[in-house]
Structure formats: structure tokens, C-alpha cells
């Protein structure tokens, strides 16, 4: 009779074990999603393109405009664009560009740290929301300080995407095409800036500079919605999103079973506890519960340790130092290029010319760099070789271009220079992603972004503005700026001789049990194992 009374209890225990087994199988299976790797790459490319359309638009003559000027006779012009509307000097105009970068720097560190405790895909959705509202705010700005604040917020919004998108792409790209996929993604930087010149020139001249920002916000809005509607994707090196919720459910189930049948062996050392331990292994290394208000002290400690690892990694440091020098020049080119071209060669459509050259060279050069590195076999030493050679030759062509008196000679030489310069985008980011463990990739990308901006194009825009105010000669200013590209080539050349280890397949700090599949199969696998499907359905 006692055994018959225990049968219902045993049946409940078996059902509970079966439910927990389903949860375990579901977590260990690839994430079924309509978004295949190629679709994810396409979506991220469009978002990245819009980010840099904004950068190009604010640097275009149609949006940025020209300052108010007065002749000795007392005749004054009202100026045009942002400079004319707020009567900005070249230095203040350069600060406008740097304000965006300040928001990007702060946001990159914040979002990279939050990725340890919040699903990175959701963070991208939050960041794009901030970006969209801030872009619209730029259109409504009423003075210098209001647009400065809005530009900072645009930078904060972009930070979530810049630091987290590349690791997702690196996870899902085919092994033999990782650099090519990264090159396609980073191709959107020069392409976006170039389209921004064209977009800013057309919209600014025909409708006014404010409408350029309104248009950007409208174009980004669908991706904001997508960031919150789409099921969050898992990132390699981080615990599964569902693990914490699943652990709570397991604790409840185990308590019920223990209450029903305390003597059941499965409640001690059997299947239930082993399944629970799997979840504990995953979640115990996740975010700590030791918090003080909004500050997670353990998370801060982990962040400082990770920072120490990055700063002691010679490969990472040399790569970023070269990237800083490179970005110092490229950032100034993108912001002051149309004005320099207009002044030196009297280009009537400087936005269109620089936009067209940058668009063509950005697309071809970036793709070429990625495919060449894959052909060479994607390794860190090979990436340094490609970086140093391409940058040195590109610097030589650009320097020769600004020495040339003829407009056509300038265009030919500058086109060749930009083609080589943009070939660096895939290799330099490949090194950032592969010289660190998977769980540190968001921080690696964030710190790279912080460094190249805070020491690169943040100071370069206002410094070049000050230099031009002093020299009043755009040709000399451009030549002095271009010399720094040779320094970037020398720094990357040093990287060839460093001992480099590709850590992409190294274990992260998270034990590989349930999350191990992220190391084996793409996170957006197009073909899900039928046996896994049936186990989830039963």
C-alpha cells in the first residue's frame, strides 16, 4: 500500500526531471532564428552605414557650412549651415566633432561592462534608441551648446553598436572568411562617410541642414524596433541569456521534489542535482549578486583586471597605437577634406568629389584588405605585414597628391592613396578580436574605439583647425597631417616581430558545459539538428 502511495510522487519526480532535461537541451541547442548569419551581417552593415552617414553629413559643406565673414569694407556674409547658424570659428567647429567622440568614449566603456550582465543584443537596441532621439535633437538644436549635448548623445548611442557588433560577426562568420566578413562590415565606414558627404550636400543645400538630421533619425527607427522585437542572440564567451531564469525554475522544481519524496535518491545525488549543477556552473561565473545600488563591485573589479590584461598585451597595445596614428589622419581627412579640397583646388562640388572618391576607395580598399589577408591565411603576424605595407604606400601616394598642383593629378594620386589606406580596416580589427579571449572581445573593441578616438580623431579635428587658423594654407596643413600616416606604418611594422597567439578558440572564464556549443557551431546556424528539434518538442 505504501509503495502504491509513492507511485504518484515518483511520477511527478520523473516529469520534473523530464522538464528540466528539455530546458537543458534547449539551452545547449543552437538558437533557432529567422536571422541567418548572412542576414545578421546585412542588418549590422546597414546600421553601421547609417552611423557613418551621420559622420559624413556633419562634415559636408551642405550641413557643416561656412562661418560668417566680413570684408574690410564692412560687407558681411551670413555664412551657411551649422557654422553660419551658430557663428562658429574653425576651432569651435572642430570641438563639435570632438563632442560626439566624448559620448562615444564614455558609452563604449559602459556598454562593454554591461555586456557581462545584460544581453549584448538588447544593449544594441537601447543604444540605437538613444542615437535616434539624439539625431533628431540635433535638428531641433537652437545654439552651440544644445547641439554639442545632442552630438554627445549620438556618440553614446553609437557606442553600444561599435563595441558589440564586431564580436557577433566574428562568431558567425565562416572560419575561412572571418577577415572578409569583418572587411564587409568595416567597409561601411568609408562608404557611410562618403554617402554622408553626398547626403549632407544634397539635403543641406535643398532643404536646410536640420533636415539632414531628421532624415537620419527616420532611417534608423526600423532598426530600433528590430533591436527590441527580435529574440536576443547569444554571444560567445558569455553565459546563455536563459541560464538565470532556468536556474530559478530548477531550484523550484528541486524543492517540490524534495518536499514530496525526501528519500528519493534522485533528490540527493541523482539526475536532478546533476542538471542543477550544470546550471550553477554556468551562472556562478556570471554577474555577482554583491551590489551596492547600481554599482556592481565585483563587476568593477573584473573590469579592472581585464583592463590590466589588455594593457599588458604587447600585441594589442602595438596594434592600437598604430590605429591611433592612423585614425588621427583619417579622422581629420573625413572632417576637413571637403574644405581643404575646395580651398586648394577650387572644387565647385567638393562634397561630391570627396564623397565619390571615398565611397569607391572605401568599398574596394576595405574589401581588398580583408580578402588579401584571408588569402595570406588569417594570422596576426600576416595582419601586421599587410597593415604596415598598405599604410606606408598609402601615405606616400597621399603626400604626393597634396604636393601636386594639378587637380587631376591630385585626384589620381589621392585615389590610389585612399585605396591602400582603407585596406587596413579588416586586418586591424581582426587583431583586436583574436589577440584576446572570446569573453574579452567587447572590452577589446570598446577600448580600441576609446583609444583611437580620444588620442586620434578627437584631438585631430580641433588641432588641424588651429593649425589652419595659424598657417592659413590648406596645402601645408594637409602635408603636415599626412606625415603622421608614416608613423602608423612604422608602429605596425614593429608588430610583425612580436610573439602573437590567436586566442579565439581559448576557453573563456565560463566553464564549457551548456554554452560549449557556441565554440563549435555558429550561433545562427541555418540547419538545426533534427534530433535536437525532436528532443525539444517531446
C-alpha positions as semicolon CSV with decimal commas, in nm:
position;residue;x (nm);y (nm);z (nm)
1;X;0,000;0,000;0,000
2;X;0,288;0,238;0,092
3;X;0,453;0,169;-0,243
4;X;0,128;0,247;-0,428
5;X;0,105;0,582;-0,248
6;X;0,457;0,665;-0,354
7;X;0,394;0,595;-0,724
8;X;0,223;0,931;-0,792
9;X;0,511;1,102;-0,618
10;X;0,763;0,914;-0,828
11;X;0,572;1,001;-1,146
12;X;0,583;1,372;-1,053
13;X;0,956;1,345;-0,996
14;X;1,007;1,184;-1,339
15;X;0,801;1,455;-1,510
16;X;1,004;1,722;-1,335
17;X;1,329;1,560;-1,443
18;X;1,199;1,539;-1,800
19;X;1,104;1,908;-1,799
20;X;1,446;2,006;-1,675
21;X;1,609;1,787;-1,939
22;X;1,410;1,974;-2,205
23;X;1,536;2,305;-2,070
24;X;1,892;2,175;-2,076
25;X;1,857;2,052;-2,435
26;X;1,700;2,382;-2,541
27;X;1,987;2,581;-2,395
28;X;2,252;2,359;-2,550
29;X;2,094;2,375;-2,897
30;X;2,180;2,650;-3,142
31;X;1,947;2,947;-3,122
32;X;1,672;2,890;-3,385
33;X;1,611;3,220;-3,555
34;X;1,489;3,359;-3,886
35;X;1,808;3,565;-3,889
36;X;2,078;3,364;-4,061
37;X;2,442;3,474;-4,036
38;X;2,428;3,650;-4,372
39;X;2,111;3,835;-4,275
40;X;2,264;3,940;-3,946
41;X;2,569;4,070;-4,132
42;X;2,346;4,263;-4,372
43;X;2,148;4,425;-4,087
44;X;2,462;4,523;-3,898
45;X;2,614;4,666;-4,217
46;X;2,312;4,891;-4,279
47;X;2,318;5,016;-3,918
48;X;2,692;5,082;-3,941
49;X;2,637;5,262;-4,270
50;X;2,380;5,495;-4,110
51;X;2,615;5,567;-3,820
52;X;2,880;5,691;-4,058
53;X;2,639;5,869;-4,289
54;X;2,585;6,092;-3,985
55;X;2,962;6,147;-3,954
56;X;2,994;6,237;-4,321
57;X;2,685;6,458;-4,321
58;X;2,806;6,681;-4,039
59;X;3,140;6,722;-4,217
60;X;2,981;6,810;-4,551
61;X;2,965;7,169;-4,674
62;X;2,588;7,142;-4,704
63;X;2,541;7,067;-4,332
64;X;2,857;7,200;-4,170
65;X;2,853;7,508;-4,389
66;X;3,084;7,808;-4,363
67;X;3,133;8,079;-4,096
68;X;3,016;8,437;-4,123
69;X;3,277;8,662;-4,284
70;X;3,323;9,035;-4,314
71;X;3,540;9,233;-4,554
72;X;3,741;9,543;-4,472
73;X;3,468;9,749;-4,632
74;X;3,222;9,624;-4,370
75;X;3,029;9,393;-4,601
76;X;2,937;9,070;-4,418
77;X;2,802;8,735;-4,533
78;X;2,568;8,535;-4,315
79;X;2,752;8,208;-4,367
80;X;2,577;7,876;-4,412
81;X;2,498;7,550;-4,236
82;X;2,580;7,489;-3,871
83;X;2,880;7,724;-3,873
84;X;2,674;8,008;-4,013
85;X;2,371;7,941;-3,793
86;X;2,571;7,949;-3,468
87;X;2,862;8,168;-3,589
88;X;3,132;7,909;-3,508
89;X;3,505;7,952;-3,556
90;X;3,708;7,665;-3,706
91;X;3,816;7,566;-3,354
92;X;3,455;7,558;-3,226
93;X;3,356;7,363;-3,534
94;X;3,628;7,109;-3,454
95;X;3,501;7,086;-3,095
96;X;3,161;6,994;-3,239
97;X;3,317;6,683;-3,390
98;X;3,504;6,603;-3,069
99;X;3,186;6,631;-2,859
100;X;3,044;6,334;-3,047
101;X;3,356;6,135;-2,967
102;X;3,334;6,211;-2,595
103;X;2,993;6,047;-2,582
104;X;3,128;5,755;-2,784
105;X;3,419;5,704;-2,545
106;X;3,211;5,704;-2,227
107;X;2,939;5,492;-2,384
108;X;3,183;5,231;-2,514
109;X;3,318;5,156;-2,166
110;X;2,969;5,147;-2,013
111;X;2,821;4,913;-2,274
112;X;3,125;4,684;-2,277
113;X;3,095;4,644;-1,899
114;X;2,718;4,592;-1,908
115;X;2,762;4,311;-2,162
116;X;2,873;4,091;-1,872
117;X;2,528;4,116;-1,706
118;X;2,284;4,221;-1,981
119;X;2,231;4,051;-2,315
120;X;2,451;4,241;-2,564
121;X;2,187;4,232;-2,836
122;X;1,941;4,419;-2,613
123;X;2,213;4,674;-2,534
124;X;2,240;4,744;-2,906
125;X;1,865;4,816;-2,912
126;X;1,898;5,060;-2,622
127;X;2,194;5,232;-2,785
128;X;2,016;5,275;-3,117
129;X;1,720;5,430;-2,936
130;X;1,947;5,692;-2,780
131;X;2,111;5,751;-3,120
132;X;1,778;5,809;-3,296
133;X;1,647;6,055;-3,037
134;X;1,976;6,243;-3,026
135;X;2,000;6,270;-3,406
136;X;1,653;6,422;-3,414
137;X;1,762;6,653;-3,130
138;X;2,047;6,786;-3,347
139;X;1,786;6,904;-3,594
140;X;1,600;7,089;-3,318
141;X;1,913;7,247;-3,163
142;X;1,895;7,623;-3,104
143;X;2,254;7,717;-3,009
144;X;2,610;7,586;-2,987
145;X;2,569;7,411;-2,651
146;X;2,241;7,241;-2,739
147;X;2,390;7,079;-3,048
148;X;2,704;6,987;-2,850
149;X;2,491;6,792;-2,599
150;X;2,297;6,620;-2,877
151;X;2,620;6,522;-3,053
152;X;2,748;6,368;-2,729
153;X;2,430;6,160;-2,701
154;X;2,464;6,046;-3,061
155;X;2,809;5,917;-2,965
156;X;2,669;5,736;-2,660
157;X;2,410;5,564;-2,878
158;X;2,663;5,453;-3,136
159;X;2,894;5,314;-2,866
160;X;2,671;5,012;-2,797
161;X;2,683;4,908;-3,160
162;X;3,052;4,974;-3,226
163;X;3,178;4,763;-2,934
164;X;2,934;4,470;-2,967
165;X;2,854;4,420;-3,337
166;X;3,201;4,301;-3,445
167;X;3,212;4,009;-3,193
168;X;2,872;3,889;-3,321
169;X;3,001;3,895;-3,679
170;X;3,324;3,720;-3,580
171;X;3,123;3,444;-3,408
172;X;2,903;3,371;-3,708
173;X;3,143;3,420;-4,000
174;X;3,276;3,107;-4,175
175;X;3,620;3,017;-4,043
176;X;3,793;3,077;-4,376
177;X;3,620;3,413;-4,433
178;X;3,637;3,588;-4,096
179;X;3,851;3,878;-4,216
180;X;3,641;3,913;-4,531
181;X;3,320;3,941;-4,324
182;X;3,482;4,195;-4,094
183;X;3,602;4,383;-4,401
184;X;3,247;4,393;-4,539
185;X;3,126;4,532;-4,207
186;X;3,401;4,793;-4,180
187;X;3,362;4,882;-4,546
188;X;3,053;5,068;-4,428
189;X;3,275;5,323;-4,250
190;X;3,424;5,488;-4,560
191;X;3,111;5,413;-4,762
192;X;2,894;5,575;-4,494
193;X;3,116;5,882;-4,466
194;X;3,117;5,919;-4,844
195;X;2,740;5,883;-4,868
196;X;2,717;6,129;-4,579
197;X;2,903;6,389;-4,785
198;X;2,661;6,336;-5,073
199;X;2,354;6,316;-4,850
200;X;2,454;6,621;-4,645
201;X;2,534;6,823;-4,954
202;X;2,206;6,744;-5,129
203;X;1,972;6,772;-4,830
204;X;2,156;7,069;-4,677
205;X;2,159;7,270;-4,998
206;X;1,797;7,199;-5,092
207;X;1,612;7,174;-4,760
208;X;1,847;7,304;-4,490
209;X;2,098;7,136;-4,257
210;X;1,838;7,049;-3,991
211;X;1,650;6,816;-4,226
212;X;1,960;6,603;-4,275
213;X;1,944;6,500;-3,907
214;X;1,569;6,442;-3,921
215;X;1,619;6,208;-4,216
216;X;1,886;6,007;-4,032
217;X;1,656;5,953;-3,734
218;X;1,374;5,828;-3,957
219;X;1,604;5,585;-4,139
220;X;1,736;5,437;-3,811
221;X;1,392;5,393;-3,650
222;X;1,312;5,046;-3,802
223;X;1,635;4,905;-3,658
224;X;1,549;5,042;-3,314
225;X;1,225;4,844;-3,326
226;X;1,409;4,536;-3,452
227;X;1,655;4,554;-3,162
228;X;1,371;4,505;-2,912
229;X;1,141;4,275;-3,111
230;X;1,399;4,023;-3,228
231;X;1,487;3,736;-2,994
232;X;1,821;3,813;-2,821
233;X;2,121;3,633;-2,968
234;X;2,391;3,463;-2,765
235;X;2,749;3,589;-2,778
236;X;3,046;3,355;-2,747
237;X;3,225;3,377;-2,413
238;X;2,917;3,481;-2,216
239;X;2,660;3,271;-2,022
240;X;2,331;3,192;-2,200
241;X;2,059;3,454;-2,160
242;X;1,815;3,190;-2,037
243;X;2,051;3,034;-1,779
244;X;1,950;3,254;-1,485
245;X;1,577;3,203;-1,547
246;X;1,630;2,832;-1,600
247;X;1,824;2,807;-1,274
248;X;1,537;2,966;-1,084
249;X;1,298;2,712;-1,234
250;X;1,529;2,424;-1,145
251;X;1,556;2,542;-0,783
252;X;1,176;2,548;-0,756
253;X;1,138;2,206;-0,913
254;X;1,403;2,052;-0,689
255;X;1,234;2,196;-0,380
256;X;0,899;2,046;-0,485
257;X;1,051;1,705;-0,545
258;X;1,235;1,712;-0,213
259;X;0,915;1,803;-0,035
260;X;0,725;1,519;-0,199
261;X;0,982;1,249;-0,151
262;X;1,279;1,334;0,069
263;X;1,413;0,979;0,043
264;X;1,417;0,969;-0,337
265;X;1,776;0,918;-0,449
266;X;1,729;1,150;-0,744
267;X;1,685;1,432;-0,497
268;X;2,030;1,370;-0,349
269;X;2,297;1,278;-0,594
270;X;2,094;1,173;-0,898
271;X;1,977;1,334;-1,220
272;X;1,804;1,637;-1,071
273;X;2,107;1,761;-0,882
274;X;2,339;1,694;-1,174
275;X;2,120;1,905;-1,403
276;X;2,105;2,178;-1,141
277;X;2,482;2,172;-1,109
278;X;2,515;2,231;-1,482
279;X;2,316;2,550;-1,448
280;X;2,509;2,651;-1,138
281;X;2,835;2,605;-1,327
282;X;2,712;2,848;-1,590
283;X;2,557;3,109;-1,367
284;X;2,805;3,108;-1,081
285;X;3,066;3,268;-1,306
286;X;2,819;3,525;-1,431
287;X;2,733;3,858;-1,271
288;X;2,780;3,864;-0,896
289;X;2,494;3,946;-0,663
290;X;2,715;4,167;-0,449
291;X;2,583;4,508;-0,547
292;X;2,573;4,850;-0,393
293;X;2,289;5,041;-0,553
294;X;2,359;5,036;-0,926
295;X;2,729;4,963;-0,880
296;X;2,840;4,601;-0,902
297;X;3,167;4,597;-0,710
298;X;3,271;4,255;-0,837
299;X;3,197;4,366;-1,191
300;X;3,416;4,673;-1,140
301;X;3,694;4,452;-1,006
302;X;3,662;4,222;-1,307
303;X;3,670;4,522;-1,541
304;X;3,995;4,648;-1,384
305;X;4,152;4,302;-1,413
306;X;4,053;4,278;-1,779
307;X;4,194;4,624;-1,840
308;X;4,525;4,514;-1,690
309;X;4,532;4,212;-1,922
310;X;4,477;4,435;-2,226
311;X;4,740;4,690;-2,127
312;X;5,000;4,417;-2,068
313;X;4,930;4,253;-2,404
314;X;5,204;4,391;-2,632
315;X;5,030;4,275;-2,950
316;X;4,711;4,457;-2,855
317;X;4,894;4,773;-2,745
318;X;5,108;4,797;-3,061
319;X;4,804;4,736;-3,280
320;X;4,605;5,010;-3,108
321;X;4,898;5,257;-3,111
322;X;4,924;5,220;-3,487
323;X;4,547;5,255;-3,515
324;X;4,560;5,580;-3,314
325;X;4,811;5,741;-3,552
326;X;4,613;5,615;-3,849
327;X;4,282;5,744;-3,715
328;X;4,433;6,083;-3,630
329;X;4,488;6,139;-4,002
330;X;4,179;5,969;-4,140
331;X;3,953;6,148;-3,891
332;X;4,092;6,486;-3,995
333;X;4,065;6,390;-4,364
334;X;3,699;6,300;-4,325
335;X;3,612;6,622;-4,140
336;X;3,827;6,882;-4,318
337;X;3,874;6,710;-4,656
338;X;3,597;6,888;-4,850
339;X;3,705;7,230;-4,721
340;X;4,072;7,162;-4,800
341;X;3,984;7,044;-5,150
342;X;3,765;7,347;-5,208
343;X;4,040;7,582;-5,092
344;X;4,340;7,422;-5,268
345;X;4,186;7,315;-5,598
346;X;3,874;7,536;-5,606
347;X;3,643;7,238;-5,642
348;X;3,291;7,356;-5,708
349;X;3,140;7,033;-5,577
350;X;3,395;6,935;-5,310
351;X;3,138;6,727;-5,120
352;X;3,057;6,525;-5,432
353;X;3,421;6,478;-5,534
354;X;3,547;6,371;-5,191
355;X;3,233;6,168;-5,134
356;X;3,271;5,981;-5,463
357;X;3,642;5,910;-5,417
358;X;3,597;5,798;-5,056
359;X;3,299;5,580;-5,147
360;X;3,480;5,397;-5,426
361;X;3,811;5,362;-5,241
362;X;3,643;5,273;-4,913
363;X;3,444;4,987;-5,061
364;X;3,718;4,846;-5,286
365;X;4,005;4,906;-5,043
366;X;3,835;4,760;-4,736
367;X;3,713;4,451;-4,921
368;X;4,053;4,407;-5,083
369;X;4,230;4,418;-4,748
370;X;4,002;4,154;-4,599
371;X;4,025;3,916;-4,894
372;X;4,403;3,955;-4,924
373;X;4,451;3,865;-4,558
374;X;4,228;3,558;-4,596
375;X;4,437;3,458;-4,899
376;X;4,757;3,504;-4,698
377;X;4,596;3,292;-4,422
378;X;4,441;3,500;-4,145
379;X;4,707;3,521;-3,875
380;X;4,810;3,809;-3,653
381;X;5,167;3,840;-3,800
382;X;5,025;3,842;-4,153
383;X;4,776;4,110;-4,049
384;X;5,062;4,330;-3,922
385;X;5,250;4,280;-4,250
386;X;4,950;4,391;-4,452
387;X;4,887;4,688;-4,223
388;X;5,242;4,824;-4,242
389;X;5,287;4,782;-4,618
390;X;4,945;4,920;-4,717
391;X;4,970;5,219;-4,482
392;X;5,323;5,315;-4,592
393;X;5,235;5,305;-4,962
394;X;4,905;5,483;-4,899
395;X;5,083;5,761;-4,708
396;X;5,332;5,804;-4,993
397;X;5,055;5,845;-5,251
398;X;4,852;6,087;-5,033
399;X;5,159;6,301;-4,960
400;X;5,239;6,317;-5,331
401;X;4,878;6,410;-5,404
402;X;4,884;6,722;-5,187
403;X;5,217;6,824;-5,347
404;X;5,059;6,808;-5,690
405;X;4,946;7,136;-5,849
406;X;4,703;6,979;-6,094
407;X;4,353;6,884;-5,979
408;X;4,352;6,571;-6,197
409;X;4,692;6,465;-6,072
410;X;4,572;6,514;-5,717
411;X;4,261;6,300;-5,777
412;X;4,461;6,012;-5,928
413;X;4,724;6,003;-5,653
414;X;4,478;6,061;-5,368
415;X;4,251;5,785;-5,501
416;X;4,541;5,536;-5,500
417;X;4,640;5,650;-5,151
418;X;4,291;5,610;-5,008
419;X;4,254;5,271;-5,174
420;X;4,558;5,146;-4,983
421;X;4,474;5,324;-4,658
422;X;4,128;5,168;-4,635
423;X;4,273;4,819;-4,685
424;X;4,366;4,829;-4,316
425;X;4,013;4,811;-4,172
426;X;3,970;4,432;-4,179
427;X;4,320;4,336;-4,056
428;X;4,339;4,589;-3,768
429;X;4,005;4,477;-3,623
430;X;4,091;4,111;-3,681
431;X;4,389;4,158;-3,448
432;X;4,172;4,328;-3,183
433;X;3,930;4,034;-3,184
434;X;4,179;3,748;-3,199
435;X;4,458;3,857;-2,965
436;X;4,220;3,829;-2,665
437;X;3,994;3,558;-2,523
438;X;3,634;3,549;-2,653
439;X;3,482;3,691;-2,334
440;X;3,708;3,998;-2,360
441;X;3,625;4,089;-2,719
442;X;3,360;4,354;-2,636
443;X;3,604;4,526;-2,399
444;X;3,884;4,490;-2,654
445;X;3,674;4,659;-2,923
446;X;3,549;4,923;-2,678
447;X;3,898;5,014;-2,558
448;X;4,026;5,021;-2,914
449;X;3,743;5,259;-3,002
450;X;3,813;5,472;-2,695
451;X;4,187;5,491;-2,767
452;X;4,169;5,571;-3,140
453;X;3,919;5,847;-3,075
454;X;4,050;6,005;-2,754
455;X;4,406;6,015;-2,891
456;X;4,316;6,013;-3,261
457;X;4,031;6,199;-3,427
458;X;3,903;6,374;-3,111
459;X;4,210;6,600;-3,089
460;X;4,288;6,593;-3,463
461;X;3,981;6,789;-3,579
462;X;4,034;7,092;-3,349
463;X;4,416;7,074;-3,375
464;X;4,404;7,080;-3,752
465;X;4,159;7,370;-3,723
466;X;4,407;7,559;-3,502
467;X;4,694;7,475;-3,740
468;X;4,496;7,604;-4,035
469;X;4,399;7,920;-3,848
470;X;4,772;7,977;-3,787
471;X;4,907;7,882;-4,132
472;X;4,607;7,987;-4,338
473;X;4,729;7,742;-4,604
474;X;4,537;7,417;-4,652
475;X;4,810;7,259;-4,865
476;X;5,074;7,291;-4,590
477;X;4,824;7,180;-4,328
478;X;4,734;6,868;-4,529
479;X;5,101;6,777;-4,586
480;X;5,188;6,808;-4,217
481;X;4,886;6,592;-4,131
482;X;4,974;6,321;-4,386
483;X;5,324;6,267;-4,240
484;X;5,162;6,102;-3,935
485;X;5,049;5,812;-4,157
486;X;5,416;5,710;-4,194
487;X;5,434;5,684;-3,813
488;X;5,137;5,444;-3,817
489;X;5,312;5,225;-4,075
490;X;5,629;5,210;-3,860
491;X;5,435;5,111;-3,546
492;X;5,251;4,831;-3,726
493;X;5,580;4,713;-3,876
494;X;5,707;4,655;-3,520
495;X;5,408;4,427;-3,458
496;X;5,539;4,177;-3,715
497;X;5,821;4,077;-3,479
498;X;5,606;4,031;-3,166
499;X;5,513;3,685;-3,044
500;X;5,142;3,658;-3,119
501;X;4,892;3,389;-3,019
502;X;4,542;3,365;-3,167
503;X;4,317;3,322;-2,861
504;X;3,985;3,295;-3,042
505;X;3,942;2,926;-2,951
506;X;4,077;2,953;-2,597
507;X;3,837;2,881;-2,313
508;X;3,683;3,187;-2,151
509;X;3,620;3,225;-1,780
510;X;3,286;3,048;-1,825
511;X;3,308;2,668;-1,785
512;X;3,211;2,492;-2,107
513;X;2,907;2,279;-2,031
514;X;2,583;2,408;-2,171
515;X;2,739;2,702;-2,354
516;X;3,002;2,485;-2,520
517;X;2,811;2,472;-2,847
518;X;2,899;2,836;-2,906
519;X;3,255;2,720;-2,963
520;X;3,151;2,455;-3,214
521;X;2,857;2,576;-3,423
522;X;2,758;2,919;-3,549
523;X;2,513;3,095;-3,318
524;X;2,277;3,147;-3,611
525;X;2,309;2,801;-3,764
526;X;2,084;2,773;-4,067
527;X;2,034;2,398;-4,021
528;X;1,932;2,279;-3,674
529;X;1,998;1,918;-3,583
530;X;1,676;1,719;-3,622
531;X;1,746;1,512;-3,313
532;X;1,774;1,829;-3,105
533;X;1,447;1,952;-3,252
534;X;1,264;1,635;-3,157
535;X;1,404;1,641;-2,803
536;X;1,272;1,994;-2,753
537;X;0,927;1,909;-2,893
538;X;0,873;1,598;-2,677
